[in-house]
Short mmCIF file of C-alpha atoms and ligand atoms in Angstrom, two decimals:
data_model
loop_
_atom_site.label_atom_id
_atom_site.label_comp_id
_atom_site.label_asym_id
_atom_site.label_seq_id
_atom_site.Cartn_x
_atom_site.Cartn_y
_atom_site.Cartn_z
CA MET A 19 -11.40 -21.53 -11.07
CA LYS A 20 -8.09 -22.94 -12.23
CA LYS A 21 -5.26 -22.89 -9.75
CA SER A 22 -2.69 -20.29 -10.81
CA ARG A 23 1.02 -20.68 -10.21
CA ALA A 24 2.62 -18.96 -7.23
CA HIS A 25 3.90 -15.44 -7.80
CA PHE A 26 5.74 -15.27 -4.48
CA PRO A 27 7.05 -18.86 -4.46
CA ARG A 28 9.74 -18.29 -1.85
CA ILE A 29 7.49 -16.64 0.71
CA LYS A 30 5.26 -18.61 3.04
CA PRO A 31 2.26 -17.10 4.84
CA ILE A 32 3.68 -14.70 7.42
CA ALA A 33 3.59 -16.21 10.92
CA TYR A 34 3.46 -14.56 14.30
CA GLU A 35 6.70 -15.32 16.15
CA GLY A 36 6.50 -12.84 19.04
CA PRO A 37 8.57 -9.79 20.06
CA GLY A 38 11.74 -11.89 20.48
CA SER A 39 11.83 -13.06 16.86
CA ALA A 40 14.71 -11.97 14.66
CA ASN A 41 13.04 -13.29 11.51
CA PRO A 42 12.34 -10.30 9.25
CA LEU A 43 9.54 -12.22 7.54
CA ALA A 44 7.55 -12.79 10.74
CA PHE A 45 5.18 -10.71 12.84
CA ARG A 46 6.42 -9.66 16.25
CA HIS A 47 3.26 -7.96 17.49
CA TYR A 48 0.46 -8.77 15.06
CA ASP A 49 -0.95 -12.18 15.85
CA PRO A 50 -3.97 -12.41 13.55
CA ASP A 51 -5.49 -15.34 15.48
CA GLU A 52 -4.93 -14.09 19.02
CA LYS A 53 -8.22 -13.57 20.82
CA ILE A 54 -8.58 -10.25 22.61
CA ASP A 55 -11.91 -9.54 24.31
CA GLY A 56 -13.48 -12.41 22.42
CA GLN A 57 -12.34 -11.19 19.00
CA THR A 58 -9.27 -12.05 16.96
CA MET A 59 -6.68 -9.36 16.41
CA SER A 60 -7.41 -9.67 12.72
CA ALA A 61 -11.06 -8.75 13.39
CA HIS A 62 -10.07 -5.90 15.70
CA LEU A 63 -7.60 -4.31 13.31
CA ARG A 64 -9.24 -5.00 9.95
CA PHE A 65 -6.04 -4.39 7.97
CA SER A 66 -6.45 -3.75 4.28
CA ILE A 67 -4.09 -3.62 1.30
CA ALA A 68 -4.29 -0.74 -1.19
CA TYR A 69 -4.28 -2.15 -4.71
CA TRP A 70 -3.07 1.07 -6.32
CA HIS A 71 0.18 1.31 -4.38
CA SER A 72 1.06 -2.33 -3.94
CA PHE A 73 0.03 -3.60 -7.38
CA ARG A 74 0.00 -0.53 -9.64
CA GLY A 75 2.64 1.69 -8.09
CA MET A 76 5.94 0.88 -9.73
CA GLY A 77 8.13 3.46 -8.04
CA ALA A 78 7.49 6.41 -10.35
CA ASP A 79 7.80 9.89 -8.86
CA PRO A 80 7.41 13.37 -10.39
CA PHE A 81 11.05 13.23 -11.51
CA GLY A 82 11.26 9.83 -13.11
CA PRO A 83 9.50 6.68 -14.25
CA GLY A 84 9.01 3.46 -12.34
CA THR A 85 11.90 1.40 -11.02
CA ILE A 86 10.02 -1.73 -9.98
CA GLN A 87 9.48 -4.60 -12.38
CA ARG A 88 7.10 -7.38 -11.46
CA PRO A 89 7.33 -10.72 -13.28
CA TRP A 90 3.54 -10.99 -13.61
CA GLU A 91 3.25 -7.77 -15.61
CA LYS A 92 3.11 -9.48 -18.98
CA GLY A 93 0.47 -11.00 -21.21
CA PRO A 94 -1.23 -10.74 -24.59
CA ASP A 95 -3.46 -7.75 -23.71
CA PRO A 96 -4.14 -5.35 -20.83
CA VAL A 97 -7.15 -7.29 -19.51
CA SER A 98 -5.18 -10.56 -19.36
CA ILE A 99 -2.35 -8.79 -17.56
CA ALA A 100 -4.89 -7.32 -15.13
CA GLN A 101 -6.15 -10.82 -14.43
CA VAL A 102 -2.74 -12.30 -13.64
CA ARG A 103 -1.83 -9.22 -11.59
CA MET A 104 -4.93 -9.84 -9.54
CA ASP A 105 -3.87 -13.46 -8.91
CA ALA A 106 -0.57 -12.11 -7.58
CA ALA A 107 -2.40 -9.55 -5.47
CA PHE A 108 -4.66 -12.08 -3.79
CA GLU A 109 -1.72 -14.41 -3.17
CA PHE A 110 -0.08 -11.46 -1.43
CA PHE A 111 -3.21 -10.53 0.59
CA ALA A 112 -3.46 -14.09 1.85
CA LYS A 113 0.24 -14.48 2.63
CA ILE A 114 0.46 -11.17 4.48
CA ARG A 115 -2.68 -12.24 6.42
CA ALA A 116 -4.68 -9.10 5.61
CA PRO A 117 -8.43 -9.69 5.85
CA PHE A 118 -9.31 -6.85 3.43
CA TRP A 119 -8.31 -5.04 0.25
CA CYS A 120 -9.29 -1.71 -1.38
CA PHE A 121 -9.24 -0.51 -5.00
CA HIS A 122 -10.07 2.23 -7.50
CA ASP A 123 -11.99 1.04 -10.57
CA ARG A 124 -9.09 1.88 -12.88
CA ASP A 125 -6.50 0.14 -10.68
CA ILE A 126 -7.97 -3.25 -11.31
CA ALA A 127 -9.11 -2.97 -14.93
CA PRO A 128 -7.70 -0.91 -17.80
CA GLU A 129 -9.66 2.04 -19.12
CA GLY A 130 -11.16 1.35 -22.55
CA ARG A 131 -11.78 3.64 -25.52
CA SER A 132 -15.28 4.42 -24.26
CA LEU A 133 -17.05 4.17 -20.93
CA ALA A 134 -18.93 1.13 -22.23
CA GLU A 135 -15.63 -0.62 -22.99
CA SER A 136 -14.16 0.39 -19.63
CA ASN A 137 -17.24 -1.07 -17.96
CA ARG A 138 -16.84 -4.34 -19.89
CA HIS A 139 -13.20 -4.59 -18.77
CA LEU A 140 -14.26 -3.94 -15.21
CA ASP A 141 -16.96 -6.61 -15.34
CA ARG A 142 -14.45 -9.24 -16.46
CA ILE A 143 -12.00 -8.37 -13.70
CA VAL A 144 -14.68 -8.04 -11.04
CA ALA A 145 -15.88 -11.55 -11.85
CA HIS A 146 -12.31 -12.72 -11.31
CA ALA A 147 -12.04 -10.75 -8.06
CA LYS A 148 -15.22 -12.38 -6.83
CA ASP A 149 -13.73 -15.84 -7.39
CA LEU A 150 -10.50 -14.86 -5.68
CA GLN A 151 -12.35 -13.35 -2.71
CA ARG A 152 -14.28 -16.60 -2.34
CA ALA A 153 -11.13 -18.74 -2.65
CA THR A 154 -9.05 -16.75 -0.14
CA GLY A 155 -11.68 -15.33 2.25
CA VAL A 156 -10.24 -11.82 1.71
CA LYS A 157 -13.00 -9.19 1.72
CA LEU A 158 -13.43 -5.76 0.23
CA LEU A 159 -13.06 -2.93 2.77
CA TRP A 160 -13.93 -0.27 0.21
CA GLY A 161 -14.14 0.56 -3.43
CA THR A 162 -13.77 3.92 -5.12
CA ALA A 163 -13.57 5.52 -8.56
CA ASN A 164 -10.47 7.12 -9.97
CA LEU A 165 -11.74 10.61 -10.87
CA PHE A 166 -8.32 12.22 -11.09
CA SER A 167 -5.91 10.44 -13.50
CA SER A 168 -7.65 10.86 -16.85
CA PRO A 169 -7.06 14.18 -18.66
CA ARG A 170 -10.84 14.58 -18.82
CA TYR A 171 -10.74 15.32 -15.09
CA MET A 172 -7.94 17.86 -15.25
CA CYS A 173 -10.30 20.61 -13.99
CA GLY A 174 -12.12 18.34 -11.55
CA ALA A 175 -14.87 15.74 -11.77
CA ALA A 176 -17.95 16.83 -9.79
CA THR A 177 -16.53 20.38 -9.64
CA ASN A 178 -15.64 20.57 -13.33
CA PRO A 179 -16.88 23.75 -15.04
CA ASP A 180 -18.20 21.52 -17.85
CA ALA A 181 -21.44 19.68 -16.99
CA HIS A 182 -20.48 17.00 -19.52
CA VAL A 183 -17.53 16.00 -17.34
CA PHE A 184 -19.81 16.00 -14.27
CA ALA A 185 -22.13 13.62 -16.11
CA TYR A 186 -19.24 11.33 -17.12
CA ALA A 187 -18.03 11.22 -13.51
CA ALA A 188 -21.55 10.38 -12.35
CA ALA A 189 -21.69 7.49 -14.82
CA GLN A 190 -18.30 6.26 -13.64
CA VAL A 191 -19.25 6.39 -9.96
CA LYS A 192 -22.54 4.65 -10.72
CA LYS A 193 -20.56 1.72 -12.10
CA ALA A 194 -18.04 1.84 -9.26
CA LEU A 195 -20.91 1.61 -6.77
CA ASP A 196 -22.39 -1.31 -8.71
CA VAL A 197 -19.14 -3.29 -8.60
CA THR A 198 -18.39 -2.37 -4.98
CA LYS A 199 -21.79 -3.78 -4.11
CA GLN A 200 -21.18 -6.92 -6.20
CA LEU A 201 -17.96 -7.54 -4.29
CA GLY A 202 -19.60 -7.02 -0.90
CA GLY A 203 -17.67 -3.78 -0.22
CA GLN A 204 -18.27 -2.60 3.33
CA ASN A 205 -17.57 1.07 2.54
CA TYR A 206 -17.25 3.39 -0.43
CA VAL A 207 -14.71 6.24 -0.45
CA PHE A 208 -14.82 9.69 -2.03
CA TRP A 209 -11.45 11.33 -2.33
CA GLY A 210 -11.61 14.52 -4.35
CA GLY A 211 -8.06 15.00 -5.52
CA ARG A 212 -9.11 17.35 -8.32
CA GLU A 213 -12.18 18.78 -6.58
CA GLY A 214 -10.77 22.21 -5.90
CA TYR A 215 -9.07 24.97 -7.82
CA GLU A 216 -5.72 26.16 -9.11
CA THR A 217 -6.70 29.83 -9.44
CA LEU A 218 -9.75 31.82 -8.38
CA LEU A 219 -9.35 33.86 -11.58
CA ASN A 220 -11.22 31.15 -13.49
CA THR A 221 -13.26 29.61 -10.67
CA ASN A 222 -16.75 30.05 -9.25
CA LEU A 223 -16.08 28.54 -5.82
CA LYS A 224 -19.69 28.61 -4.63
CA ARG A 225 -21.01 26.92 -7.74
CA GLU A 226 -18.32 24.24 -7.58
CA GLN A 227 -19.17 23.44 -3.97
CA ASP A 228 -22.88 23.27 -4.86
CA HIS A 229 -22.04 20.86 -7.66
CA LEU A 230 -19.95 18.65 -5.41
CA ALA A 231 -22.87 18.49 -2.96
CA ALA A 232 -25.28 17.65 -5.79
CA PHE A 233 -22.95 14.85 -6.87
CA LEU A 234 -22.77 13.37 -3.38
CA HIS A 235 -26.57 13.56 -3.00
CA MET A 236 -26.90 11.68 -6.30
CA ALA A 237 -24.49 9.03 -5.00
CA VAL A 238 -26.53 8.65 -1.79
CA ASP A 239 -29.75 8.32 -3.82
CA TYR A 240 -28.26 5.84 -6.26
CA ALA A 241 -26.75 3.67 -3.50
CA LYS A 242 -30.15 3.54 -1.84
CA SER A 243 -31.84 2.59 -5.09
CA ILE A 244 -29.57 -0.43 -5.61
CA GLY A 245 -29.62 -1.48 -1.96
CA PHE A 246 -25.96 -0.74 -1.32
CA THR A 247 -25.66 -0.54 2.46
CA GLY A 248 -21.93 0.17 2.75
CA GLN A 249 -20.77 3.25 4.64
CA PHE A 250 -19.91 6.35 2.58
CA LEU A 251 -16.63 7.98 3.52
CA ILE A 252 -15.12 11.34 2.65
CA GLU A 253 -11.32 11.36 2.61
CA PRO A 254 -10.12 14.92 3.29
CA LYS A 255 -6.89 16.27 1.85
CA PRO A 256 -5.91 19.94 1.69
CA LYS A 257 -3.91 19.91 -1.54
CA GLU A 258 -2.13 17.68 -4.08
CA PRO A 259 -2.68 17.35 -6.86
CA THR A 260 -4.89 20.47 -6.75
CA LYS A 261 -3.62 23.63 -5.07
CA HIS A 262 -6.70 24.03 -2.91
CA GLN A 263 -9.09 21.13 -2.32
CA TYR A 264 -12.59 21.61 -0.92
CA ASP A 265 -12.34 18.67 1.53
CA PHE A 266 -9.38 20.41 3.16
CA ASP A 267 -9.53 18.59 6.51
CA VAL A 268 -12.11 16.90 8.72
CA ALA A 269 -13.40 20.20 10.15
CA SER A 270 -14.05 21.70 6.71
CA GLY A 271 -15.55 18.39 5.61
CA VAL A 272 -17.97 18.48 8.55
CA ALA A 273 -18.97 22.04 7.69
CA PHE A 274 -19.48 21.08 4.04
CA LEU A 275 -21.58 18.01 4.84
CA ARG A 276 -23.74 19.91 7.32
CA THR A 277 -24.20 22.86 4.98
CA TYR A 278 -25.61 20.58 2.31
CA GLY A 279 -27.62 18.22 4.54
CA LEU A 280 -25.29 15.27 3.87
CA GLU A 281 -24.00 14.65 7.40
CA LYS A 282 -26.20 11.63 8.08
CA HIS A 283 -24.83 9.77 5.10
CA PHE A 284 -21.07 10.19 5.50
CA LYS A 285 -18.21 9.52 7.84
CA PHE A 286 -14.51 10.24 7.36
CA ASN A 287 -11.64 8.20 6.06
CA ILE A 288 -8.67 9.84 7.72
CA GLU A 289 -5.22 9.60 6.20
CA THR A 290 -2.15 10.37 8.29
CA ASN A 291 -0.28 11.98 5.43
CA HIS A 292 -3.25 14.21 4.57
CA ALA A 293 -3.57 15.33 8.19
CA THR A 294 0.01 16.54 8.26
CA LEU A 295 -0.33 18.21 4.85
CA ALA A 296 -3.22 20.19 6.39
CA GLY A 297 -0.97 21.27 9.26
CA HIS A 298 -2.60 18.90 11.76
CA THR A 299 -1.50 15.78 13.57
CA PHE A 300 -3.10 12.43 12.67
CA ASN A 301 -4.50 12.35 16.18
CA HIS A 302 -6.11 15.76 15.78
CA GLU A 303 -8.07 14.65 12.73
CA ILE A 304 -9.22 11.49 14.52
CA GLU A 305 -10.41 13.51 17.51
CA VAL A 306 -12.28 16.04 15.35
CA ALA A 307 -14.09 13.22 13.51
CA ALA A 308 -14.77 11.29 16.74
CA ALA A 309 -16.22 14.40 18.37
CA GLN A 310 -18.81 14.45 15.58
CA GLY A 311 -19.48 10.70 15.72
CA MET A 312 -18.07 10.59 12.18
CA LEU A 313 -14.92 8.51 12.56
CA GLY A 314 -15.14 5.99 9.74
CA SER A 315 -11.87 4.46 8.59
CA ILE A 316 -8.14 5.07 8.39
CA ASP A 317 -5.75 5.32 5.45
CA ALA A 318 -2.65 4.15 7.26
CA ASN A 319 0.52 5.83 6.07
CA SER A 320 2.86 8.64 6.94
CA GLY A 321 4.42 11.65 5.27
CA ASP A 322 7.93 12.93 5.65
CA LEU A 323 8.29 16.07 7.71
CA LEU A 324 11.08 17.26 5.45
CA LEU A 325 9.14 16.81 2.23
CA GLY A 326 6.02 18.83 1.42
CA TRP A 327 4.26 16.19 -0.67
CA ASP A 328 2.24 13.07 -0.21
CA THR A 329 5.04 10.54 0.24
CA ASP A 330 2.70 7.76 1.43
CA GLN A 331 5.26 5.91 3.51
CA PHE A 332 4.58 2.96 5.77
CA ASN A 333 4.16 4.26 9.28
CA THR A 334 6.42 2.71 11.90
CA ASP A 335 6.17 5.54 14.42
CA VAL A 336 4.81 3.67 17.45
CA LYS A 337 4.35 6.84 19.48
CA GLU A 338 2.20 8.55 16.85
CA LEU A 339 0.20 5.38 16.32
CA THR A 340 -0.31 4.78 20.04
CA LEU A 341 -1.81 8.24 20.41
CA ALA A 342 -4.01 7.61 17.38
CA MET A 343 -5.09 4.16 18.61
CA THR A 344 -5.91 5.52 22.05
CA SER A 345 -8.24 8.09 20.45
CA ILE A 346 -9.77 5.49 18.12
CA LEU A 347 -10.43 2.96 20.89
CA ARG A 348 -11.78 5.65 23.21
CA ALA A 349 -14.20 6.61 20.44
CA GLY A 350 -15.41 3.01 20.24
CA GLY A 351 -13.29 1.81 17.31
CA LEU A 352 -13.78 2.03 13.56
CA GLY A 353 -16.90 -0.10 13.21
CA ARG A 354 -16.98 -1.34 9.65
CA GLY A 355 -13.98 0.80 8.73
CA GLY A 356 -10.45 -0.53 8.93
CA PHE A 357 -6.78 0.31 8.59
CA ASN A 358 -5.97 0.49 4.91
CA PHE A 359 -2.28 0.68 4.02
CA ASP A 360 -2.44 3.58 1.59
CA ALA A 361 1.34 3.41 1.50
CA LYS A 362 3.95 2.60 -1.08
CA LEU A 363 7.43 1.23 -1.26
CA ARG A 364 10.32 3.66 -1.63
CA ARG A 365 11.58 3.96 -5.17
CA PRO A 366 14.68 1.81 -4.66
CA SER A 367 12.76 -0.93 -2.80
CA ILE A 368 12.40 -3.10 -5.86
CA ASP A 369 12.33 -6.67 -4.50
CA PRO A 370 9.00 -8.52 -4.19
CA GLU A 371 10.12 -9.31 -0.64
CA ASP A 372 10.10 -5.55 0.13
CA LEU A 373 6.33 -5.56 -0.29
CA PHE A 374 6.11 -8.05 2.58
CA LEU A 375 8.67 -6.30 4.78
CA ALA A 376 6.89 -2.96 4.35
CA HIS A 377 3.50 -4.33 5.34
CA ILE A 378 4.91 -6.40 8.19
CA GLY A 379 6.44 -3.20 9.59
CA GLY A 380 3.20 -1.27 9.23
CA MET A 381 1.02 -4.03 10.65
CA ASP A 382 3.37 -4.68 13.56
CA ALA A 383 3.54 -0.97 14.43
CA TYR A 384 -0.26 -0.72 14.45
CA ALA A 385 -0.59 -3.96 16.41
CA LEU A 386 1.90 -2.80 19.02
CA ALA A 387 0.11 0.55 19.23
CA PHE A 388 -3.17 -1.33 19.68
CA ARG A 389 -1.75 -3.32 22.59
CA LEU A 390 -0.25 -0.21 24.19
CA ALA A 391 -3.42 1.84 23.73
CA ARG A 392 -5.47 -0.89 25.40
CA ARG A 393 -3.10 -0.83 28.37
CA ILE A 394 -3.20 2.96 28.54
CA LEU A 395 -6.99 2.99 28.52
CA ALA A 396 -7.25 0.11 31.02
CA GLU A 397 -4.99 1.91 33.47
CA GLY A 398 -6.87 5.15 32.82
CA LYS A 399 -4.13 7.50 34.02
CA PHE A 400 -4.61 10.00 31.20
CA GLU A 401 -8.40 9.71 31.40
CA ASP A 402 -8.31 10.38 35.14
CA PHE A 403 -6.00 13.34 34.66
CA VAL A 404 -8.18 14.89 31.96
CA ALA A 405 -11.37 14.23 33.93
CA ALA A 406 -9.88 15.97 36.97
CA ARG A 407 -8.77 18.88 34.80
CA TYR A 408 -12.37 19.59 33.78
CA ALA A 409 -13.97 18.65 37.12
CA SER A 410 -15.10 22.21 37.81
CA TYR A 411 -17.75 21.69 35.13
CA ASP A 412 -19.16 18.63 36.91
CA SER A 413 -21.12 20.55 39.54
CA GLY A 414 -22.22 23.97 40.66
CA PHE A 415 -21.97 26.87 38.25
CA GLY A 416 -19.67 24.85 35.94
CA ARG A 417 -22.46 22.39 35.38
CA ASP A 418 -24.87 25.27 34.87
CA ILE A 419 -22.57 26.56 32.11
CA GLU A 420 -22.59 23.18 30.34
CA LYS A 421 -26.36 22.91 30.71
CA ARG A 422 -26.71 26.50 29.51
CA ARG A 423 -28.66 27.40 32.63
CA VAL A 424 -26.66 30.59 33.29
CA GLY A 425 -25.68 33.62 31.24
CA PHE A 426 -23.28 36.54 31.47
CA ARG A 427 -25.36 38.30 34.15
CA GLU A 428 -25.31 35.36 36.59
CA LEU A 429 -21.62 34.67 35.99
CA ASN A 430 -20.77 38.35 36.39
CA LYS A 431 -22.52 38.34 39.76
CA LEU A 432 -20.64 35.22 40.87
CA VAL A 433 -17.21 36.60 39.93
CA LEU A 434 -17.87 39.96 41.56
CA GLY A 435 -19.18 38.10 44.61
CA LYS A 436 -17.78 34.91 46.13
CA LEU A 437 -15.65 33.63 43.25
CA GLY A 438 -13.17 36.44 42.75
CA GLU A 439 -9.88 35.67 40.90
CA PRO A 440 -9.34 32.11 39.49
CA LYS A 441 -6.37 30.13 40.86
CA PRO A 442 -3.93 29.08 38.07
CA ARG A 443 -3.21 25.34 37.78
CA SER A 444 -0.39 23.62 35.91
CA GLY A 445 -1.27 21.88 32.64
CA LYS A 446 1.39 19.25 33.49
CA GLN A 447 2.34 18.62 29.85
CA GLU A 448 5.83 17.38 30.68
CA PHE A 449 4.51 15.03 33.36
CA LEU A 450 2.09 13.55 30.81
CA GLU A 451 4.73 13.24 28.08
CA ASN A 452 6.95 11.35 30.51
CA LEU A 453 4.02 9.12 31.43
CA LEU A 454 3.42 8.33 27.77
CA ASN A 455 7.08 7.49 27.23
CA ALA A 456 6.97 5.10 30.16
CA TYR A 457 4.44 3.03 28.19
CA LEU A 458 6.55 3.07 25.07
CA HIS A 459 9.86 1.95 26.54
C1 LIG B 10 -4.55 10.22 -2.39
C2 LIG B 10 -5.54 9.43 -1.69
C3 LIG B 10 -6.13 8.29 -2.48
C4 LIG B 10 -7.40 7.81 -1.84
C5 LIG B 10 -8.28 6.99 -2.70
O1 LIG B 10 -3.80 10.98 -1.82
O2 LIG B 10 -4.99 8.99 -0.49
O3 LIG B 10 -5.21 7.26 -2.61
O4 LIG B 10 -7.13 7.10 -0.68
O5 LIG B 10 -8.70 7.66 -3.83
NI1 LIG B 11 -3.20 10.14 0.07
NI1 LIG B 12 -5.88 7.68 0.83
#
């Protein structure tokens, strides 16, 4: 592979300089090489860069076109541009010290006039990605297919009323699975941005859900047939672009997967911004997935509480992330998932340097949250408090309730007899909030 020229010539690989550093282009909390419990921080956190935002998002919003111009966005034809763009992307991945990246098929290679041509474009770019992965050591966290941008998917992909569109989507995902496997992808994500409805006046909800399940079963079968062993992940989102999406949140995703016998094959990719759009906290979604043993991966971003849409900002809220990290670590971590920065620069952040500053902020916030969460769990104050709060279920009739050894009759007898009226106990929320703040400051 020929050595390409530098696209970020003025920026050196980002170094860890510690919390005291005033250098904006240095990490203060994320030390990729630091060993913690026998593993590097890089291996613990498994940060990933989202190709679509960082290398395809040019600052467009629903009210205006892009504002960001990148010097590498030129060349004789779209495939050549895609190639150079990918050189720039891998230079960035390496310099920001992210061990992983993620992509949609159409992010990395332009769509052709037919599926066959699109596939040929993809093959050329995937070959290039393979070389760049080898040269930099950056790995693929997950691949996915874009089943929402093309007009053909305006009424959904797997839930489209036209079986022809379903078939096209199946062919596209088949190829996306092939290339994800070729690139050693450790996961594969399904985000159904158009799998839902705008109005029930033209929609057969039950049939659409059946079709979505059929599609996912086909994906499971196909992955098995090609020996793809990556983890399948559902990424819930309640709305946007569609008014009502079937994978509304983790709880409805669990119900859907169980209804259709898919639960063994999928975990969840939880996105902060999607959690809040569903009226939940990030932490809530993590806990619901963890309770099912289905916590898979994280799309790391944040919404804006004053805006109702998916603003995909970099998350620097250490308190929110510490709560999330505590839940994730308590659940045993993300396994082969990771923290993917599904986040984009603000529209006026047009300098190439802003791409670094944004990711440094996100990575440092997660790294600090990781350190704090480890301390919180090691000291065990919250765990002890919660354990004590439920201690009445550890023995006696409480244990019988959990073991389902008693019923209404036995409990009725107990309450009318020796138990009588329960004694109220404080939930101590303010005490616990103060305790949490003591870790943060
Ligand atoms: C959109 C989603 C999307 C998925 C991948 O809101 O977050 O970017 O992560 O298709
Ligand atoms: Ni999103
Ligand atoms: Ni996402």
